[in-house]
Short mmCIF file of C-alpha atoms and ligand atoms in Angstrom, two decimals:
data_model
loop_
_atom_site.label_atom_id
_atom_site.label_comp_id
_atom_site.label_asym_id
_atom_site.label_seq_id
_atom_site.Cartn_x
_atom_site.Cartn_y
_atom_site.Cartn_z
CA MET A 79 0.04 -0.04 -0.22
CA ASN A 80 1.24 3.50 -0.57
CA LEU A 81 0.58 7.03 0.60
CA GLU A 82 -1.32 7.75 -2.77
CA LEU A 83 -3.60 5.03 -2.17
CA ILE A 84 -4.40 5.46 1.63
CA LEU A 85 -5.37 9.44 0.83
CA GLN A 86 -8.04 8.72 -1.44
CA SER A 87 -9.41 5.90 0.30
CA ASN A 88 -12.42 7.05 2.91
CA ILE A 89 -10.86 7.36 6.35
CA SER A 90 -10.64 10.77 8.46
CA ASP A 91 -8.49 13.42 7.97
CA SER A 92 -7.03 12.92 10.94
CA LEU A 93 -5.98 9.65 9.75
CA LYS A 94 -4.68 10.83 6.51
CA ARG A 95 -2.32 13.54 8.80
CA ILE A 96 -1.07 10.13 10.67
CA SER A 97 -0.70 8.28 7.12
CA GLU A 98 1.38 11.31 5.69
CA LYS A 99 3.58 11.67 9.10
CA VAL A 100 4.71 8.09 9.06
CA PHE A 101 5.41 7.85 5.28
CA LYS A 102 7.55 10.61 6.56
CA ASP A 103 9.41 8.86 9.05
CA GLU A 104 7.81 11.08 11.23
CA ARG A 105 6.66 10.16 14.73
CA ILE A 106 3.30 10.30 16.15
CA THR A 107 1.86 11.86 19.56
CA PHE A 108 0.22 10.09 22.04
CA ASP A 109 -3.06 11.80 20.92
CA GLU A 110 -2.55 10.42 17.06
CA GLY A 111 -2.17 7.20 19.09
CA VAL A 112 -5.41 6.77 20.50
CA THR A 113 -6.84 8.10 17.45
CA LEU A 114 -5.47 4.88 16.15
CA PHE A 115 -7.34 2.45 18.44
CA LYS A 116 -10.06 4.64 18.04
CA GLU A 117 -10.92 5.52 14.15
CA GLY A 118 -8.29 3.18 12.77
CA GLU A 119 -9.45 0.08 10.66
CA LEU A 120 -7.75 -3.18 10.63
CA ASN A 121 -6.55 -3.34 7.31
CA PHE A 122 -6.06 1.07 7.87
CA LEU A 123 -3.59 0.08 10.30
CA GLY A 124 -1.91 -3.27 8.82
CA SER A 125 -0.72 -1.13 5.92
CA LEU A 126 0.72 1.30 7.70
CA ALA A 127 2.52 -1.02 10.52
CA ASN A 128 3.67 -3.19 7.59
CA TYR A 129 5.03 -0.50 5.66
CA ILE A 130 7.56 0.32 8.50
CA ARG A 131 8.19 -3.56 9.12
CA GLU A 132 9.15 -3.64 5.78
CA LYS A 133 11.11 -0.59 5.77
CA LYS A 134 12.58 -1.66 8.79
CA HIS A 135 13.50 -5.42 8.12
CA GLY A 136 11.71 -6.13 4.12
CA ASP A 137 10.61 -9.86 4.83
CA ASN A 138 13.58 -10.93 7.40
CA THR A 139 11.47 -12.67 10.66
CA TYR A 140 13.49 -13.73 13.67
CA PHE A 141 13.35 -16.70 15.96
CA ASN A 142 15.77 -18.20 18.49
CA LYS A 143 16.76 -21.58 20.08
CA ASN A 144 15.70 -20.93 23.61
CA PHE A 145 14.34 -22.49 26.32
CA HIS A 146 12.60 -21.47 29.51
CA ILE A 147 13.37 -22.70 33.46
CA GLU A 148 11.49 -21.97 36.09
CA PRO A 149 12.23 -22.40 39.13
CA THR A 150 9.25 -21.74 40.92
CA ASN A 151 5.58 -20.81 41.12
CA ILE A 152 5.20 -20.12 44.79
CA CYS A 153 5.31 -16.23 44.51
CA VAL A 154 4.60 -13.48 47.72
CA PHE A 155 2.29 -11.37 45.11
CA ASP A 156 -1.20 -11.64 44.02
CA CYS A 157 -1.45 -10.26 40.70
CA LYS A 158 -5.12 -10.89 39.86
CA PHE A 159 -4.81 -12.26 36.47
CA CYS A 160 -1.95 -14.74 37.51
CA ALA A 161 -3.14 -18.12 37.11
CA TYR A 162 0.66 -19.64 37.47
CA SER A 163 1.01 -18.58 41.20
CA LYS A 164 -2.69 -18.80 41.91
CA LEU A 165 -3.56 -22.66 40.32
CA LEU A 166 -6.28 -24.45 42.80
CA ARG A 167 -5.56 -22.35 45.60
CA ASN A 168 -9.40 -21.03 45.63
CA LYS A 169 -9.94 -24.65 45.85
CA GLY A 170 -8.01 -24.90 48.64
CA GLU A 171 -4.86 -27.08 47.23
CA TYR A 172 -2.13 -24.88 46.03
CA ASP A 173 -0.27 -26.65 43.28
CA ALA A 174 3.04 -25.17 44.28
CA TRP A 175 6.88 -26.44 42.16
CA GLU A 176 9.87 -25.15 43.85
CA MET A 177 13.10 -26.84 41.28
CA ASP A 178 16.27 -27.87 43.37
CA GLU A 179 19.28 -26.27 42.57
CA GLU A 180 20.77 -29.98 40.82
CA ALA A 181 17.64 -30.20 38.75
CA ILE A 182 18.03 -26.68 37.10
CA TYR A 183 21.79 -27.75 36.38
CA GLU A 184 20.75 -31.36 34.97
CA THR A 185 18.23 -28.95 32.98
CA ILE A 186 21.23 -27.27 31.76
CA ARG A 187 23.14 -30.29 31.13
CA SER A 188 20.37 -31.87 29.38
CA TYR A 189 21.29 -29.57 26.70
CA ASP A 190 24.69 -30.00 26.47
CA LYS A 191 24.83 -31.16 22.91
CA SER A 192 22.11 -28.91 21.35
CA ASP A 193 22.43 -26.13 19.63
CA VAL A 194 20.04 -24.00 21.93
CA THR A 195 21.75 -20.51 22.49
CA GLU A 196 19.41 -18.73 25.16
CA VAL A 197 17.98 -19.92 28.61
CA HIS A 198 15.08 -17.37 29.52
CA ILE A 199 15.02 -17.88 33.48
CA VAL A 200 11.50 -16.46 35.46
CA GLY A 201 9.07 -17.71 38.11
CA GLY A 202 7.23 -16.58 40.97
CA VAL A 203 8.79 -14.48 43.48
CA HIS A 204 9.55 -16.63 46.15
CA PRO A 205 10.35 -15.55 49.67
CA LYS A 206 13.69 -17.48 50.61
CA MET A 207 15.56 -16.87 47.19
CA GLY A 208 17.31 -14.19 46.68
CA LEU A 209 20.28 -12.22 44.88
CA HIS A 210 22.94 -14.13 46.32
CA TYR A 211 21.25 -17.33 45.20
CA PHE A 212 20.48 -16.33 41.91
CA ALA A 213 24.21 -15.00 41.49
CA ASN A 214 25.33 -18.08 42.03
CA LEU A 215 22.60 -20.29 40.37
CA ILE A 216 24.01 -18.40 37.36
CA LYS A 217 27.48 -18.62 37.89
CA ASN A 218 27.06 -22.27 37.93
CA ILE A 219 24.74 -22.53 35.02
CA LYS A 220 27.72 -20.45 33.02
CA ALA A 221 30.33 -22.70 34.15
CA ILE A 222 28.44 -25.69 32.75
CA LYS A 223 27.12 -24.09 29.25
CA PRO A 224 29.54 -20.98 28.93
CA ASP A 225 28.22 -19.82 25.51
CA LEU A 226 24.73 -19.85 26.59
CA HIS A 227 22.64 -16.38 26.68
CA VAL A 228 21.02 -15.96 30.30
CA LYS A 229 17.82 -13.93 30.29
CA ALA A 230 16.65 -13.74 33.39
CA PHE A 231 14.51 -12.30 35.95
CA THR A 232 11.87 -9.74 35.55
CA ALA A 233 11.90 -6.21 37.02
CA VAL A 234 9.73 -7.68 39.40
CA GLU A 235 11.59 -10.57 40.89
CA LEU A 236 14.58 -7.98 40.74
CA GLU A 237 12.99 -5.60 42.29
CA TYR A 238 12.13 -7.71 45.56
CA MET A 239 16.05 -9.29 45.44
CA CYS A 240 17.42 -5.97 45.74
CA ARG A 241 15.11 -4.94 48.31
CA LYS A 242 15.85 -8.26 50.53
CA ALA A 243 19.88 -7.66 49.79
CA LYS A 244 19.48 -3.93 50.34
CA VAL A 245 21.31 -2.66 47.40
CA SER A 246 20.20 -0.71 44.96
CA TYR A 247 19.06 -1.56 41.63
CA LYS A 248 21.99 -0.66 39.96
CA GLU A 249 24.16 -3.05 42.41
CA GLY A 250 21.91 -5.47 42.18
CA LEU A 251 22.02 -5.96 38.49
CA GLN A 252 25.45 -5.66 38.75
CA ILE A 253 26.41 -8.76 40.67
CA LEU A 254 24.39 -10.81 38.88
CA LYS A 255 26.24 -9.41 35.46
CA ASP A 256 28.99 -10.36 37.51
CA HIS A 257 28.09 -14.14 37.64
CA GLY A 258 27.06 -14.23 34.27
CA GLN A 259 23.98 -12.74 33.64
CA ASP A 260 23.55 -11.06 30.14
CA SER A 261 19.71 -9.45 29.69
CA LEU A 262 16.72 -9.15 31.18
CA PRO A 263 13.13 -10.39 30.10
CA GLY A 264 10.19 -7.73 29.50
CA GLY A 265 7.92 -9.59 32.05
CA GLY A 266 6.40 -7.62 35.07
CA ALA A 267 5.43 -3.59 33.06
CA GLU A 268 2.08 -5.40 32.97
CA ILE A 269 0.52 -1.72 32.37
CA PHE A 270 1.69 1.56 33.47
CA ALA A 271 -1.57 3.90 34.00
CA GLU A 272 -1.27 3.63 37.94
CA ALA A 273 -5.07 3.50 37.93
CA ILE A 274 -5.34 0.20 36.13
CA ARG A 275 -2.06 -1.44 38.08
CA ALA A 276 -3.83 -0.70 41.29
CA GLU A 277 -6.66 -2.92 40.13
CA ILE A 278 -4.88 -6.05 38.90
CA CYS A 279 -1.49 -6.16 40.82
CA ASN A 280 -1.55 -3.70 43.25
CA ASP A 281 1.32 -5.39 45.25
CA LYS A 282 4.03 -5.84 43.37
CA CYS A 283 6.72 -3.50 42.01
CA SER A 284 5.84 -0.42 40.43
CA SER A 285 5.68 1.29 37.32
CA GLU A 286 8.01 4.14 37.94
CA GLU A 287 10.41 1.14 39.70
CA TRP A 288 9.98 -1.21 36.58
CA LEU A 289 11.45 1.89 34.24
CA GLU A 290 13.85 2.55 36.57
CA ILE A 291 15.17 -1.57 36.94
CA HIS A 292 15.40 -1.58 32.87
CA GLU A 293 16.95 2.18 32.92
CA ALA A 294 19.91 0.98 35.57
CA ALA A 295 20.69 -2.38 33.33
CA HIS A 296 20.63 -0.38 30.36
CA SER A 297 23.16 1.79 32.28
CA ILE A 298 25.40 -0.95 33.06
CA GLY A 299 24.98 -2.80 29.03
CA MET A 300 22.26 -4.75 29.84
CA PRO A 301 19.93 -4.95 27.24
CA SER A 302 16.15 -5.76 27.83
CA ASN A 303 12.76 -6.18 26.28
CA ALA A 304 9.70 -4.35 27.22
CA THR A 305 6.17 -6.31 27.68
CA MET A 306 2.65 -4.82 28.01
CA LEU A 307 -0.74 -6.91 28.66
CA TYR A 308 -3.81 -5.63 27.11
CA GLY A 309 -7.06 -6.91 26.58
CA HIS A 310 -8.37 -6.79 30.41
CA ILE A 311 -9.87 -3.82 31.48
CA GLU A 312 -7.27 -1.37 30.24
CA SER A 313 -8.74 1.59 27.94
CA PHE A 314 -6.44 2.73 24.62
CA GLU A 315 -5.22 5.63 26.42
CA ASP A 316 -3.28 3.71 29.08
CA ARG A 317 -1.77 1.21 26.26
CA ILE A 318 -0.80 4.37 24.18
CA ASP A 319 0.46 5.83 27.86
CA HIS A 320 2.11 2.69 28.71
CA MET A 321 3.96 2.53 24.87
CA ASN A 322 4.86 6.65 25.68
CA ARG A 323 6.70 5.60 28.73
CA LEU A 324 8.68 3.14 27.12
CA ARG A 325 9.59 5.16 23.92
CA THR A 326 10.88 8.04 26.59
CA LEU A 327 13.10 5.64 28.22
CA GLN A 328 14.39 4.29 24.82
CA ASP A 329 15.00 7.73 23.52
CA LYS A 330 17.27 8.12 26.50
CA SER A 331 18.99 4.81 27.15
CA GLY A 332 18.27 2.65 24.23
CA GLY A 333 18.50 -0.63 25.72
CA PHE A 334 15.52 -1.91 24.39
CA ASN A 335 15.54 -4.77 21.80
CA THR A 336 12.36 -5.55 21.46
CA PHE A 337 8.56 -4.79 22.54
CA ILE A 338 6.02 -7.81 23.10
CA PRO A 339 2.45 -7.22 22.95
CA LEU A 340 0.63 -10.12 25.98
CA LYS A 341 -3.02 -10.51 25.51
CA TYR A 342 -4.75 -11.46 28.48
CA ARG A 343 -5.83 -14.59 28.69
CA ASN A 344 -8.51 -15.32 31.32
CA GLY A 345 -8.22 -19.26 32.40
CA ASN A 346 -7.84 -19.68 36.24
CA ASN A 347 -7.56 -16.55 37.62
CA GLN A 348 -9.40 -13.97 39.82
CA MET A 349 -10.30 -11.98 36.31
CA SER A 350 -11.85 -14.77 34.91
CA HIS A 351 -15.39 -12.94 34.46
CA LEU A 352 -13.69 -10.68 31.17
CA SER A 353 -13.62 -12.34 27.84
CA GLU A 354 -11.09 -12.15 26.22
CA VAL A 355 -10.64 -9.74 23.43
CA SER A 356 -10.42 -10.65 19.86
CA VAL A 357 -7.87 -11.86 17.33
CA ILE A 358 -8.82 -8.26 15.43
CA GLU A 359 -8.15 -6.53 18.82
CA ASP A 360 -4.77 -8.29 19.05
CA LEU A 361 -3.60 -7.29 15.48
CA LYS A 362 -4.62 -3.94 15.56
CA VAL A 363 -2.32 -3.95 19.04
CA TYR A 364 0.49 -5.32 17.24
CA ALA A 365 -0.20 -3.03 14.58
CA VAL A 366 -0.25 0.43 16.31
CA SER A 367 2.49 -0.84 18.43
CA ARG A 368 4.80 -0.93 15.25
CA ILE A 369 3.44 2.49 14.27
CA PHE A 370 3.93 4.17 17.94
CA MET A 371 7.32 2.59 18.96
CA ASP A 372 9.54 4.05 16.46
CA ASN A 373 12.69 3.85 18.56
CA PHE A 374 11.97 0.00 18.85
CA ASP A 375 13.76 -1.96 16.49
CA HIS A 376 11.77 -5.48 16.96
CA ILE A 377 8.52 -6.12 17.45
CA LYS A 378 7.36 -9.37 19.03
CA ALA A 379 4.67 -11.75 18.88
CA TYR A 380 5.08 -14.80 22.04
CA TRP A 381 3.37 -17.37 19.89
CA PRO A 382 2.75 -19.94 22.73
CA MET A 383 0.14 -17.26 24.03
CA ILE A 384 -1.73 -16.44 20.29
CA GLY A 385 -1.11 -19.51 18.81
CA ARG A 386 0.58 -20.43 15.53
CA GLY A 387 -1.50 -19.25 12.97
CA THR A 388 -2.36 -15.43 14.66
CA ALA A 389 1.34 -15.76 14.70
CA GLN A 390 1.61 -16.01 11.29
CA LEU A 391 -1.36 -13.11 10.53
CA THR A 392 1.03 -10.84 12.92
CA LEU A 393 3.13 -10.91 10.56
CA ALA A 394 1.68 -8.61 8.23
CA TYR A 395 0.83 -6.78 10.99
CA GLY A 396 4.16 -5.12 12.21
CA VAL A 397 5.69 -7.79 14.35
CA ASN A 398 9.40 -9.22 12.76
CA ASP A 399 10.16 -11.70 15.50
CA ILE A 400 8.08 -14.47 16.78
CA ASP A 401 10.27 -15.70 19.69
CA GLY A 402 12.32 -18.86 19.63
CA THR A 403 11.58 -22.58 19.72
CA ILE A 404 10.80 -22.57 23.42
CA ASP A 405 10.74 -26.27 24.39
CA ASP A 406 7.76 -27.29 26.65
CA THR A 407 8.73 -25.72 29.51
CA THR A 408 7.38 -22.56 30.10
CA LYS A 409 3.60 -22.22 32.23
CA ILE A 410 2.31 -18.94 32.73
CA TYR A 411 0.32 -19.19 29.86
CA SER A 412 -0.31 -22.89 29.41
CA MET A 413 -1.99 -22.61 32.81
CA ALA A 414 -4.26 -19.22 31.69
CA GLY A 415 -5.49 -21.34 28.91
CA ALA A 416 -3.16 -20.32 25.94
CA GLU A 417 -3.78 -21.70 23.02
CA GLU A 418 -0.69 -23.81 22.62
CA GLN A 419 -0.89 -26.23 25.86
CA SER A 420 2.97 -27.85 25.20
CA PRO A 421 4.23 -24.96 23.66
CA THR A 422 7.43 -26.75 22.09
CA MET A 423 8.29 -25.91 17.74
CA SER A 424 10.99 -27.42 16.07
CA THR A 425 13.41 -25.31 13.76
CA GLU A 426 11.79 -26.95 10.96
CA GLN A 427 8.22 -26.07 12.09
CA ILE A 428 9.08 -22.62 13.01
CA ILE A 429 10.55 -22.16 9.16
CA GLU A 430 7.87 -23.60 8.08
CA LEU A 431 5.76 -21.42 9.83
CA ILE A 432 7.58 -18.29 8.34
CA LYS A 433 8.01 -19.08 5.05
CA ASN A 434 4.43 -20.12 4.27
CA VAL A 435 3.44 -16.61 4.95
CA GLY A 436 6.29 -15.63 2.18
CA ARG A 437 8.34 -14.16 4.66
CA LYS A 438 12.16 -15.09 5.47
CA PRO A 439 13.01 -17.15 8.39
CA LEU A 440 16.41 -15.59 10.41
CA GLU A 441 17.75 -17.52 13.30
CA ARG A 442 19.19 -14.86 15.47
CA ASP A 443 21.49 -14.69 18.85
CA SER A 444 19.87 -12.51 22.12
CA VAL A 445 20.10 -9.25 20.83
CA TYR A 446 19.52 -10.00 17.21
CA ASN A 447 22.74 -10.86 15.58
CA VAL A 448 21.73 -13.03 12.78
CA LEU A 449 23.16 -16.99 12.73
CA ARG A 450 21.41 -18.48 10.42
CA ASP A 451 19.65 -17.46 7.16
CA TYR A 452 16.62 -20.07 6.26
CA SER A 453 15.27 -19.02 3.87
CA ASN A 454 16.81 -21.23 1.11
O1 V47 B 635 4.50 -9.98 33.00
C1 V47 B 635 0.67 -13.69 33.82
C2 V47 B 635 2.41 -12.31 31.60
C3 V47 B 635 4.23 -11.84 31.69
C4 V47 B 635 -1.11 -13.87 32.26
O2 V47 B 635 11.27 -10.79 27.29
C5 V47 B 635 -0.35 -13.03 31.48
O3 V47 B 635 11.44 -12.18 25.94
C6 V47 B 635 -1.79 -13.15 29.56
O4 V47 B 635 7.13 -11.78 30.17
N1 V47 B 635 -2.58 -13.66 30.54
C7 V47 B 635 5.79 -12.54 32.07
N2 V47 B 635 -0.24 -13.07 29.95
C8 V47 B 635 5.99 -13.39 30.75
C9 V47 B 635 7.43 -12.79 30.17
C10 V47 B 635 7.77 -12.57 28.68
C11 V47 B 635 7.61 -13.99 27.70
C12 V47 B 635 7.91 -14.62 26.61
C13 V47 B 635 8.87 -13.78 26.36
C14 V47 B 635 9.39 -12.60 26.85
C15 V47 B 635 10.90 -11.78 26.91
C16 V47 B 635 8.72 -11.85 28.46
O5 V47 B 635 3.06 -13.15 31.41
C17 V47 B 635 4.17 -11.16 33.26
C18 V47 B 635 2.56 -11.17 32.49
O6 V47 B 635 2.08 -9.84 31.80
N3 V47 B 635 1.01 -13.13 31.93
N4 V47 B 635 -0.17 -14.02 33.44
C19 V47 B 635 -2.37 -14.01 31.55
N5 V47 B 635 -3.47 -14.76 32.56
FE1 SF4 B 636 3.34 -13.39 41.08
FE2 SF4 B 636 4.26 -12.97 38.65
FE3 SF4 B 636 2.38 -14.23 38.95
FE4 SF4 B 636 2.42 -11.58 40.13
S1 SF4 B 636 2.34 -12.16 37.17
S2 SF4 B 636 1.26 -13.22 40.93
S3 SF4 B 636 4.51 -11.60 40.66
S4 SF4 B 636 4.44 -15.14 39.67
#
């Protein structure tokens, strides 16, 4: 789609002005972001988002080879959307797990001969697993598999660890970095708008703390990701406010790799009465993210949550990364009723999924260096 075609179409003047800005590579404002959600039809948003996606990346579509370790689902916090730490609690049972250290090392050893490049370590916020425990754990993981990129701990876990250990965020992160941690995942951001955060996750780290922790990580050379949990009780303004706070920090620090919108799933949690948004809304969120977050190189769709078919569709709505082959070790979404109940895809399957929609599959490392081109 080109600008002439968009300008000839039957859209409002404000949408025409936004399109002109996009084609001139100019940043859109907060109000314009909200207008996109309020007035933009799916195909209009898709055209703009795909224009940006192809300008930045052509058909390149990234994935990596990773696996997850979730040391525990025991959590001191009480997020209303979380099925993970709460499963069965309302039936008087608590289906808790706690991996002992040896089991974690055994998992790492099981990838000894494998070509995975990244481990993603996150879990509940366990009152007894602190900063020094995790620093030592990372050191031992690196001793077993030195080349493995360790992407670990959400800002929520880090805020708790640093508070308990009585160190600043920067000191805590430096200790983890010195023991081998490479980057931070994007979880725990949810929605920054304070009124919504108070309703859905009142007791965990604040929006300001989440942003401070990521800024501290960037300042010591640790890159990170950012997420947004959407499709519950937030407004369009809240979504744009969330993206705007991230865009502002990215201008300052430049340390974010990718933005990952996470669709709220309503299984087994305290907000189960809310319906889930439609696939049309999902695609609009990806597209508006691509249009608004002009200083984020990558927009990622987390396929285990939305399913493989929708993940393919997102590639035409601004997304250029579909996470990894994963293996079957992540539970946070399957417990909340996500599409994929045992999320694992072989390299061949992920390549096929990307090629099937006319895009070019590239295996990347955790900081987007291309490791292998699978397009031929
Ligand atoms: O912060 C919890 C979300 C996040 C539900 O950085 C839910 O590469 C939907 O952040 N419905 C943790 N979402 C996972 C995460 C993540 C995942 C994949 C890749 C990366 C990355 C980060 O999961 C939480 C929360 O926003 N979550 N419960 C739910 N019911
Ligand atoms: Fe704990 Fe994370 Fe679940 Fe919140 S989302 S209750 S912090 S495990």
